Amino acid sequence: MNSYGRKFRISIFGESHGEAIGVVADGVPAGISLCQADFMKDLERRRSGAAGTTPRRESDLPEIVSGVCDAHTTGAPLAILFRNENTRSSDYSMFREIPRPGHADFVAAVKFGGYNDIRGGGHFSGRITLALVAAGVIAKKILAHNEKSSGIQIKAEITALGGLARERQAEWQPLIEEILKEGDSVGGIVECCCTNVPVGLGEPFFDSLESQISHLLFSIPGVRGVEFGDGFAAAGMRGSEHNDPIADAEGKTARNGAGGINGGISNGNPVIFRVAVKPTSSISRTQKSFNFKNNHIEEFKIKGRHDACIALRVPVIVEAVAAIVLADSI
Amino acid sequence: MNSYGRKFRISIFGESHGEAIGVVADGVPAGISLCQADFMKDLERRRSGAAGTTPRRESDLPEIVSGVCDAHTTGAPLAILFRNENTRSSDYSMFREIPRPGHADFVAAVKFGGYNDIRGGGHFSGRITLALVAAGVIAKKILAHNEKSSGIQIKAEITALGGLARERQAEWQPLIEEILKEGDSVGGIVECCCTNVPVGLGEPFFDSLESQISHLLFSIPGVRGVEFGDGFAAAGMRGSEHNDPIADAEGKTARNGAGGINGGISNGNPVIFRVAVKPTSSISRTQKSFNFKNNHIEEFKIKGRHDACIALRVPVIVEAVAAIVLADSI
Amino acid sequence: MNSYGRKFRISIFGESHGEAIGVVADGVPAGISLCQADFMKDLERRRSGAAGTTPRRESDLPEIVSGVCDAHTTGAPLAILFRNENTRSSDYSMFREIPRPGHADFVAAVKFGGYNDIRGGGHFSGRITLALVAAGVIAKKILAHNEKSSGIQIKAEITALGGLARERQAEWQPLIEEILKEGDSVGGIVECCCTNVPVGLGEPFFDSLESQISHLLFSIPGVRGVEFGDGFAAAGMRGSEHNDPIADAEGKTARNGAGGINGGISNGNPVIFRVAVKPTSSISRTQKSFNFKNNHIEEFKIKGRHDACIALRVPVIVEAVAAIVLADSI
Amino acid sequence: MNSYGRKFRISIFGESHGEAIGVVADGVPAGISLCQADFMKDLERRRSGAAGTTPRRESDLPEIVSGVCDAHTTGAPLAILFRNENTRSSDYSMFREIPRPGHADFVAAVKFGGYNDIRGGGHFSGRITLALVAAGVIAKKILAHNEKSSGIQIKAEITALGGLARERQAEWQPLIEEILKEGDSVGGIVECCCTNVPVGLGEPFFDSLESQISHLLFSIPGVRGVEFGDGFAAAGMRGSEHNDPIADAEGKTARNGAGGINGGISNGNPVIFRVAVKPTSSISRTQKSFNFKNNHIEEFKIKGRHDACIALRVPVIVEAVAAIVLADSI
């Protein structure tokens, strides 16, 4: 289902080239100041524009449809709407016959009997993350409003792009330009760090903080892996290395190899996780796929406007995920 | 909360050294043959016994308390109970003062005001995975019972242990013996492959198959990372490499770099994922931690019985996770 | 929370005098034909206009924001929006000080710290039932689309008004005119009958069909009671009277005193229930209430536009409730 | 599904003549004192024994399987188990062929393909309310433990039996004796009053306090109607009568015709509701039903042990319902 959360509950809707994208957020406490301007900074970070991002331009102005009165939340559900403006339906008709590799065209057609909205990926489009970023803005407001969580800082950034780690960040821009020329795309790794998280968020077992965060992260189109703290490296470590002695009465540990979480519950250290983002599926180069009408493999090209590296736009989405989970856990 | 699932819904309970561990499974179709013997194979795989696993021995006989009549499921909720037998309460009292590194002792004490059951980790113990394995057995039965999913095969195995990949499997046993002598522990990587998964399982966005699987995987104590298909390697690939052309009318792709999932929905290829398991937190070597009574860092030793490598017992749990998610998605 | 349902899940939002009222409906099967015109008949039945209903006029045109492409549902969530047009904010400011009897003014102020939208009752307004009627239209479409439920007919009507039973229906209109003159209001009883409901809908215990239907019915502002089949009369009957012998192989019973439901599950007979609707709380006559500013009881008058009998508009809402529950249960 | 609640979540299981009845309660705060003795008073009230109740005797001793350590709740899920002792499987075999009128025999057979446990009604038995009463005891403990709700008092009692109102209570016992002789049964009405409920519990719309309470009440086998405050009588009242002026700064009203709830939210007045309980379906007199084997209507008698009036045992169950909903709403 297209909803998530227990106390802070969000429901998303919309299609890439339909009328609008939106989110309904329920469980928002009353009395939080909120206006359109509050959304703009995070929305701007998600927007295209930089080299390597799609030339499709949308104003992405959030319309607050409900739940706010006199510039404050009322306790009733918030509905936020983003009208789609720069839509192009015609570019996508051929993908009913030739599903694009790496896209949901094939599975959507099977699952929804061919009734899925194919235009721009429809409900499977990365554009739906607009709703997630808007929900993240609300979640950050909730955290700031609550005394217990008002100190939380959430910051995500790219730590590797196209296989080049942060130490080689100077090579990222030239790589993207090269990739653009080749009509190809690259992936990246995004790391998120949440500081000042109070001890005790998350639940044992099924609603561990890792479970909740990974659940939302793997909703973001293009995410292939998630790890916390030492992550996959922990699998190659000894217990005496990975065990991280508690060093003070606040629970601070030496290395934070657990990524701020023990037994599914925040331990007072920064909550740290990394997300592997695949290279954009839509590339301009000639590709092959199976033509379900002719019943044979065919070469084809995807026209239109794409990101060379969706990872560039993912950090603010990852922050939104962290904020949503934390707001639901407070 | 300690429950998971929408159509096939499981609720777990129990503590390591309490009366019993158990699970209530709701949404089980009527008419599936089920008896105690059906649980034994998977439970045996989870049990200790091999070198590297804890010497604590439990019979782990499942008692079917409800939901089965005349050896078939009735459509009412199943309750499965495992009595704890080999319990030792006395070993754990000191961890109220000196929380064990890598364990939930500290966070549980803060979250539950010191009322948490500290014995053997209580509800945070890896022993709770017994309930998960039992639920997995039921889930496998549901899959086998349903025509649409009866062909599904789920198989998980260790692909790396203590940093040694499968190619060096011969070195695993010597490594564990060395680790045991040192009183230390090692981690490992578990890979799971689900074949014959029909196209169309999972939902777009929040209930993507990856979201659901990772949610449950990160419930397993000690899991630090989860990746699907190419996983973290995808972040370093080009789109032209990672994009995986559809090769036939069933949707089969060349490489299955997507791990059998596009847009959150199974694409007919094997669903493949890997799980990073940390080294066991309980080690016999002298460790340090903060003593909250004396207010200084202290050396201490954990007595009692532990696994040198919990990863050895994880494959059947990972299979249970896959089966539970698939049974809930059918 | 403002959402309901498991498989067919609806989330409502909006305020009486805010931007809009709306609903997001998730779990709608793909391939159902749906357009704006499909909503008009039920919306028209809910609208004001008849004697006894409010003179506030709204066009109540549903905007289908998402989930429909080429006039068919896509399998993605539907969002339906109703813009508010005929709003009057100024009428309501005094009710912050003097909460209207029978309204949510007082409880909302306490619960939401005074941040609730007071205009027209805000999110507590009966106008929110617009969203429920829209969801009901979608639910009826789902029922008609599904072979198992396509024969279901749902029909609700008023059986008593202002204490006058259906036998005295001729007196209803004169009564309402009298009530209007007096500036007062009257209640009524609505009965709903669902025929051709297949055997087996609903679940034992917590999700009994009665539980689900009553849950939604008591969401409708102004509902004071709900009964199934013989209802409250059953409490005065003997078992030999109320027990209703099964009379044929389809499960048909003689009297249907159980209202079509045994053990929480539909039994193949018509599902029949009655709903008690209170008289409209907003009346023009002078009333008393506590003035929280002056701290004493005060006389006051409610200006503005009200229904003399909201029960007149409830039948189509009750039908929507029945359709939503049945669509979620199929 | 057999679970209910958001923050205080209960899952029930068990069959009348199976191994055991039980409940898992999640979301119970840590640090509440709880032992077997705490359950005995309410369980005793539910037990049979009085004239008019079944001669089946069960010790109904609750086994606390998990979630309690050192006589206090730990924050982990509580599992409570009641072993069935006085079971008789043989009495029920014929009801596969001749479903008992008023029972779930027919619907269960259709829904579960004949695999339902028929013995004593299996999972549909009123004996399952044992789990509800146990959950109610825990809920009352939660309310008492929380400063905000510690003053709440919940009291339910019979206000009519066999059509005789409380004013004629002296005639109830003779009526029951007469009914027993006739091999028949009678229904009754149970009223529940919750005092000192703080203002603000419940949610607007779908999770109105009435919605939640009625949801659980209609789970109780044999409930035919539910009304709040003036209830069905409100449908015959004028607004000027039913509107209940607020009389003081605490929100106290003159008549409490709203039953303590406005807009779905508690208003500080006592929460009052009434429940119509049908006469016991199992009666000793000769009855008719359809024989699905012979395909004709047949006379038969139900042997075994039954209540002449289940309403006698319902008050404590109704209190449990109120406590569960309030504990989930705090």
Short mmCIF file of C-alpha atoms in Angstrom, two decimals, chain B:
data_model
loop_
_atom_site.label_atom_id
_atom_site.label_comp_id
_atom_site.label_asym_id
_atom_site.label_seq_id
_atom_site.Cartn_x
_atom_site.Cartn_y
_atom_site.Cartn_z
CA MET B 1 5.33 -3.40 17.70
CA ASN B 2 6.11 -7.07 17.70
CA SER B 3 3.92 -7.96 14.79
CA TYR B 4 4.40 -7.96 11.04
CA GLY B 5 2.37 -8.50 7.90
CA ARG B 6 -0.92 -7.60 6.35
CA LYS B 7 -2.60 -10.77 5.10
CA PHE B 8 -0.27 -13.26 6.77
CA ARG B 9 0.29 -11.54 10.10
CA ILE B 10 2.68 -12.75 12.78
CA SER B 11 3.03 -11.61 16.39
CA ILE B 12 5.99 -12.81 18.43
CA PHE B 13 6.57 -12.93 22.14
CA GLY B 14 8.90 -14.41 24.69
CA GLU B 15 12.24 -14.01 26.43
CA SER B 16 15.45 -15.99 26.31
CA HIS B 17 15.24 -17.19 29.89
CA GLY B 18 11.51 -16.72 30.53
CA GLU B 19 8.76 -19.30 30.31
CA ALA B 20 8.59 -19.64 26.57
CA ILE B 21 9.07 -18.15 23.11
CA GLY B 22 6.15 -18.12 20.72
CA VAL B 23 4.38 -16.76 17.72
CA VAL B 24 0.78 -16.19 16.72
CA ALA B 25 0.21 -16.44 12.97
CA ASP B 26 -3.00 -15.03 11.58
CA GLY B 27 -4.34 -15.15 8.05
CA VAL B 28 -3.30 -18.75 7.47
CA PRO B 29 -5.64 -20.33 4.91
CA ALA B 30 -7.71 -23.27 6.14
CA GLY B 31 -6.97 -26.78 4.95
CA ILE B 32 -3.16 -26.85 5.02
CA SER B 33 -1.78 -30.02 6.60
CA LEU B 34 0.43 -29.12 9.54
CA CYS B 35 1.92 -31.00 12.45
CA GLN B 36 4.82 -30.75 14.84
CA ALA B 37 7.07 -32.79 12.57
CA ASP B 38 6.79 -30.17 9.82
CA PHE B 39 8.76 -27.73 11.96
CA MET B 40 11.64 -29.99 12.91
CA LYS B 41 13.88 -29.70 9.86
CA ASP B 42 14.10 -25.91 9.88
CA LEU B 43 14.30 -25.76 13.66
CA GLU B 44 17.15 -28.24 13.58
CA ARG B 45 19.03 -26.03 11.10
CA ARG B 46 18.65 -23.09 13.47
CA ARG B 47 19.73 -25.04 16.52
CA SER B 48 23.10 -24.88 18.09
CA GLY B 49 25.36 -27.88 18.07
CA ALA B 50 27.97 -27.39 15.40
CA ALA B 51 31.40 -26.08 16.35
CA GLY B 52 31.09 -22.33 16.66
CA THR B 53 27.58 -22.38 18.07
CA THR B 54 26.52 -22.09 21.70
CA PRO B 55 26.61 -25.20 23.92
CA ARG B 56 23.20 -24.21 25.36
CA ARG B 57 20.94 -27.09 24.33
CA GLU B 58 17.19 -26.76 24.06
CA SER B 59 14.82 -29.37 22.69
CA ASP B 60 12.91 -26.60 20.87
CA LEU B 61 9.81 -28.71 20.43
CA PRO B 62 7.00 -26.60 18.99
CA GLU B 63 3.66 -26.90 20.73
CA ILE B 64 0.76 -26.11 18.39
CA VAL B 65 -1.63 -24.42 20.80
CA SER B 66 -4.38 -23.37 18.40
CA GLY B 67 -5.48 -23.13 14.79
CA VAL B 68 -4.96 -26.77 13.86
CA CYS B 69 -7.63 -29.46 14.06
CA ASP B 70 -7.40 -32.97 12.60
CA ALA B 71 -3.84 -32.13 11.45
CA HIS B 72 -5.01 -29.28 9.21
CA THR B 73 -5.15 -25.54 9.65
CA THR B 74 -8.64 -24.31 10.49
CA GLY B 75 -8.45 -20.70 9.31
CA ALA B 76 -8.22 -19.47 12.91
CA PRO B 77 -4.95 -18.05 14.27
CA LEU B 78 -2.12 -20.48 14.94
CA ALA B 79 -0.24 -20.12 18.21
CA ILE B 80 3.08 -21.95 18.43
CA LEU B 81 4.89 -22.23 21.75
CA PHE B 82 8.47 -23.20 22.63
CA ARG B 83 9.12 -23.81 26.31
CA ASN B 84 12.51 -22.65 27.54
CA GLU B 85 14.21 -25.41 29.49
CA ASN B 86 17.90 -24.79 29.85
CA THR B 87 17.67 -21.35 31.48
CA ARG B 88 20.22 -19.71 33.77
CA SER B 89 19.07 -16.49 35.33
CA SER B 90 22.09 -15.89 37.51
CA ASP B 91 24.62 -15.28 34.76
CA TYR B 92 23.19 -11.91 33.79
CA SER B 93 22.63 -9.76 36.87
CA MET B 94 25.87 -7.78 36.52
CA PHE B 95 24.86 -6.40 33.12
CA ARG B 96 22.41 -4.05 34.80
CA GLU B 97 25.49 -2.16 35.96
CA ILE B 98 27.88 -2.85 33.10
CA PRO B 99 25.98 -3.00 29.84
CA ARG B 100 27.64 -5.40 27.42
CA PRO B 101 29.12 -3.75 24.30
CA GLY B 102 27.15 -4.57 21.18
CA HIS B 103 24.14 -5.70 23.20
CA ALA B 104 20.83 -3.97 23.92
CA ASP B 105 21.45 -3.87 27.70
CA PHE B 106 21.94 -0.09 27.80
CA VAL B 107 19.17 0.97 25.42
CA ALA B 108 16.68 -1.46 26.97
CA ALA B 109 17.38 -0.13 30.43
CA VAL B 110 16.80 3.45 29.28
CA LYS B 111 13.73 2.65 27.17
CA PHE B 112 12.03 0.43 29.72
CA GLY B 113 13.12 2.20 32.86
CA GLY B 114 15.17 -0.75 34.06
CA TYR B 115 12.20 -3.11 33.99
CA ASN B 116 13.44 -5.02 30.94
CA ASP B 117 14.19 -8.71 31.42
CA ILE B 118 17.99 -8.70 31.37
CA ARG B 119 18.39 -12.49 31.52
CA GLY B 120 20.11 -13.60 28.33
CA GLY B 121 19.02 -10.39 26.63
CA GLY B 122 15.37 -11.14 27.38
CA HIS B 123 13.16 -10.17 24.47
CA PHE B 124 16.23 -8.88 22.58
CA SER B 125 17.83 -12.31 22.51
CA GLY B 126 18.65 -14.02 19.24
CA ARG B 127 16.61 -16.87 20.68
CA ILE B 128 13.48 -14.97 19.58
CA THR B 129 14.38 -15.94 16.03
CA LEU B 130 12.99 -19.35 16.99
CA ALA B 131 9.55 -17.75 16.56
CA LEU B 132 10.60 -16.38 13.19
CA VAL B 133 11.74 -19.80 11.97
CA ALA B 134 8.43 -21.31 13.10
CA ALA B 135 6.56 -18.58 11.23
CA GLY B 136 8.77 -19.30 8.24
CA VAL B 137 7.75 -22.96 8.28
CA ILE B 138 4.09 -21.91 8.20
CA ALA B 139 4.83 -19.42 5.43
CA LYS B 140 6.57 -22.07 3.33
CA LYS B 141 3.50 -24.27 3.80
CA ILE B 142 1.25 -21.44 2.63
CA LEU B 143 3.40 -20.91 -0.46
CA ALA B 144 3.37 -24.62 -1.27
CA HIS B 145 -0.40 -24.78 -0.76
CA ASN B 146 -1.14 -21.96 -3.21
CA GLU B 147 -1.06 -22.89 -6.86
CA LYS B 148 0.39 -19.51 -7.80
CA SER B 149 3.39 -19.90 -5.52
CA SER B 150 3.83 -23.65 -5.17
CA GLY B 151 6.93 -23.68 -7.35
CA ILE B 152 8.86 -21.19 -5.24
CA GLN B 153 12.14 -22.49 -3.84
CA ILE B 154 13.98 -20.53 -1.16
CA LYS B 155 17.58 -21.29 -0.32
CA ALA B 156 19.99 -19.30 1.83
CA GLU B 157 23.61 -20.07 2.57
CA ILE B 158 26.77 -18.51 3.92
CA THR B 159 28.94 -16.95 1.21
CA ALA B 160 31.62 -15.46 3.44
CA LEU B 161 32.73 -16.15 7.00
CA GLY B 162 35.19 -14.07 8.95
CA GLY B 163 36.11 -12.21 5.78
CA LEU B 164 36.78 -15.41 3.83
CA ALA B 165 34.64 -15.78 0.71
CA ARG B 166 33.08 -19.03 -0.40
CA GLU B 167 36.11 -19.85 -2.54
CA ARG B 168 38.05 -20.26 0.70
CA GLN B 169 35.38 -22.30 2.45
CA ALA B 170 37.97 -24.88 3.45
CA GLU B 171 39.50 -22.33 5.80
CA TRP B 172 36.24 -21.60 7.65
CA GLN B 173 36.39 -24.48 10.12
CA PRO B 174 40.02 -23.85 11.11
CA LEU B 175 39.21 -20.16 11.52
CA ILE B 176 36.33 -20.92 13.88
CA GLU B 177 38.49 -23.21 15.97
CA GLU B 178 41.10 -20.49 16.23
CA ILE B 179 38.42 -17.93 17.14
CA LEU B 180 37.04 -20.23 19.83
CA LYS B 181 40.50 -20.57 21.36
CA GLU B 182 40.90 -16.81 21.35
CA GLY B 183 37.50 -16.33 22.97
CA ASP B 184 36.54 -14.10 20.08
CA SER B 185 33.86 -14.20 17.36
CA VAL B 186 33.47 -13.60 13.60
CA GLY B 187 30.77 -12.34 11.28
CA GLY B 188 29.62 -13.55 7.91
CA ILE B 189 27.56 -12.92 4.83
CA VAL B 190 24.42 -14.88 3.99
CA GLU B 191 22.96 -14.96 0.50
CA CYS B 192 19.41 -15.98 -0.27
CA CYS B 193 17.99 -16.99 -3.62
CA CYS B 194 14.27 -17.46 -4.29
CA THR B 195 13.48 -19.12 -7.59
CA ASN B 196 10.20 -19.48 -9.48
CA VAL B 197 8.79 -16.34 -7.89
CA PRO B 198 5.88 -15.29 -10.12
CA VAL B 199 5.94 -11.85 -11.76
CA GLY B 200 3.97 -9.22 -9.86
CA LEU B 201 4.61 -9.73 -6.13
CA GLY B 202 5.28 -6.61 -4.09
CA GLU B 203 3.80 -3.15 -4.36
CA PRO B 204 5.02 0.11 -5.82
CA PHE B 205 6.72 2.45 -3.36
CA PHE B 206 6.25 1.82 0.38
CA ASP B 207 5.63 -1.87 0.18
CA SER B 208 8.24 -2.69 -2.42
CA LEU B 209 9.45 -6.27 -2.12
CA GLU B 210 12.85 -4.90 -1.05
CA SER B 211 11.20 -2.74 1.62
CA GLN B 212 9.33 -5.67 3.07
CA ILE B 213 12.25 -8.09 2.97
CA SER B 214 14.74 -5.60 4.42
CA HIS B 215 12.24 -4.63 7.13
CA LEU B 216 12.20 -8.20 8.39
CA LEU B 217 15.91 -8.84 7.80
CA PHE B 218 16.89 -5.86 9.93
CA SER B 219 14.72 -7.35 12.69
CA ILE B 220 17.17 -10.24 12.99
CA PRO B 221 19.62 -9.41 15.76
CA GLY B 222 23.09 -8.69 14.35
CA VAL B 223 22.23 -7.73 10.77
CA ARG B 224 24.23 -4.70 9.60
CA GLY B 225 23.51 -4.53 5.88
CA VAL B 226 21.18 -5.76 3.14
CA GLU B 227 21.62 -5.58 -0.62
CA PHE B 228 19.69 -6.87 -3.63
CA GLY B 229 21.11 -8.10 -6.92
CA ASP B 230 24.24 -6.10 -7.76
CA GLY B 231 23.78 -4.32 -4.45
CA PHE B 232 26.46 -1.85 -3.41
CA ALA B 233 28.46 -2.73 -6.52
CA ALA B 234 25.67 -1.12 -8.60
CA ALA B 235 26.68 2.26 -7.19
CA GLY B 236 29.95 1.96 -9.10
CA MET B 237 28.47 0.76 -12.38
CA ARG B 238 27.36 2.54 -15.53
CA GLY B 239 23.73 2.38 -16.59
CA SER B 240 24.73 0.51 -19.72
CA GLU B 241 26.34 -2.16 -17.53
CA HIS B 242 23.73 -2.38 -14.78
CA ASN B 243 20.68 -2.16 -17.05
CA ASP B 244 19.80 -5.71 -17.72
CA PRO B 245 18.05 -6.25 -21.05
CA ILE B 246 14.88 -8.33 -20.97
CA ALA B 247 15.66 -11.40 -23.01
CA ASP B 248 12.45 -13.37 -23.37
CA ALA B 249 8.67 -13.23 -23.05
CA GLU B 250 8.81 -14.40 -19.42
CA GLY B 251 10.90 -11.36 -18.58
CA LYS B 252 14.14 -13.24 -18.04
CA THR B 253 17.15 -10.93 -18.05
CA ALA B 254 20.77 -11.59 -18.89
CA ARG B 255 22.44 -10.90 -15.55
CA ASN B 256 19.68 -10.40 -12.99
CA GLY B 257 21.54 -7.43 -11.57
CA ALA B 258 18.25 -6.13 -10.21
CA GLY B 259 17.96 -9.18 -7.96
CA GLY B 260 14.64 -10.17 -9.45
CA ILE B 261 12.85 -6.95 -8.57
CA ASN B 262 11.96 -3.84 -10.61
CA GLY B 263 9.95 -0.95 -9.23
CA GLY B 264 9.52 -2.95 -6.05
CA ILE B 265 7.79 -5.80 -7.89
CA SER B 266 9.12 -9.27 -8.67
CA ASN B 267 10.10 -9.56 -12.34
CA GLY B 268 10.18 -13.33 -12.74
CA ASN B 269 13.93 -13.72 -12.26
CA PRO B 270 15.28 -15.20 -9.03
CA VAL B 271 14.95 -12.83 -6.08
CA ILE B 272 18.50 -12.54 -4.73
CA PHE B 273 19.75 -10.67 -1.71
CA ARG B 274 22.68 -10.68 0.70
CA VAL B 275 22.79 -10.00 4.42
CA ALA B 276 25.79 -8.84 6.45
CA VAL B 277 25.87 -10.46 9.90
CA LYS B 278 28.08 -8.94 12.55
CA PRO B 279 30.34 -11.04 14.78
CA THR B 280 28.62 -12.29 17.96
CA SER B 281 28.64 -9.59 20.60
CA SER B 282 29.13 -12.00 23.47
CA ILE B 283 32.80 -12.98 23.54
CA SER B 284 34.81 -14.60 26.32
CA ARG B 285 37.76 -12.23 26.09
CA THR B 286 38.18 -9.46 28.56
CA GLN B 287 36.25 -6.40 27.41
CA LYS B 288 35.68 -2.89 28.63
CA SER B 289 32.43 -1.09 29.24
CA PHE B 290 31.06 1.73 31.34
CA ASN B 291 29.97 0.82 34.84
CA PHE B 292 26.90 2.95 35.52
CA LYS B 293 27.07 2.30 39.25
CA ASN B 294 30.72 3.25 39.75
CA ASN B 295 30.64 5.71 36.91
CA HIS B 296 33.89 4.63 35.31
CA ILE B 297 35.11 2.34 32.56
CA GLU B 298 35.77 -1.17 33.76
CA GLU B 299 37.20 -4.43 32.49
CA PHE B 300 34.93 -7.46 32.69
CA LYS B 301 34.34 -10.90 31.23
CA ILE B 302 31.11 -12.43 29.95
CA LYS B 303 30.65 -15.90 31.35
CA GLY B 304 28.18 -18.34 29.94
CA ARG B 305 27.56 -19.93 26.60
CA HIS B 306 27.81 -18.15 23.26
CA ASP B 307 28.09 -18.66 19.54
CA ALA B 308 31.46 -17.85 18.02
CA CYS B 309 29.66 -17.07 14.76
CA ILE B 310 25.93 -16.43 14.76
CA ALA B 311 26.04 -16.22 10.95
CA LEU B 312 26.18 -20.04 11.00
CA ARG B 313 22.61 -20.13 12.29
CA VAL B 314 21.24 -17.29 10.18
CA PRO B 315 20.55 -18.93 6.77
CA VAL B 316 17.36 -20.68 7.89
CA ILE B 317 16.19 -17.46 9.53
CA VAL B 318 16.79 -15.54 6.32
CA GLU B 319 14.80 -18.16 4.44
CA ALA B 320 11.98 -17.71 6.94
CA VAL B 321 12.01 -13.96 6.26
CA ALA B 322 11.77 -14.50 2.52
CA ALA B 323 8.96 -17.01 2.94
CA ILE B 324 7.01 -14.74 5.32
CA VAL B 325 7.20 -11.77 2.95
CA LEU B 326 6.26 -13.85 -0.08
CA ALA B 327 3.36 -15.52 1.77
CA ASP B 328 2.10 -12.09 2.77
CA SER B 329 2.39 -10.88 -0.84
CA ILE B 330 0.63 -13.71 -2.64
#
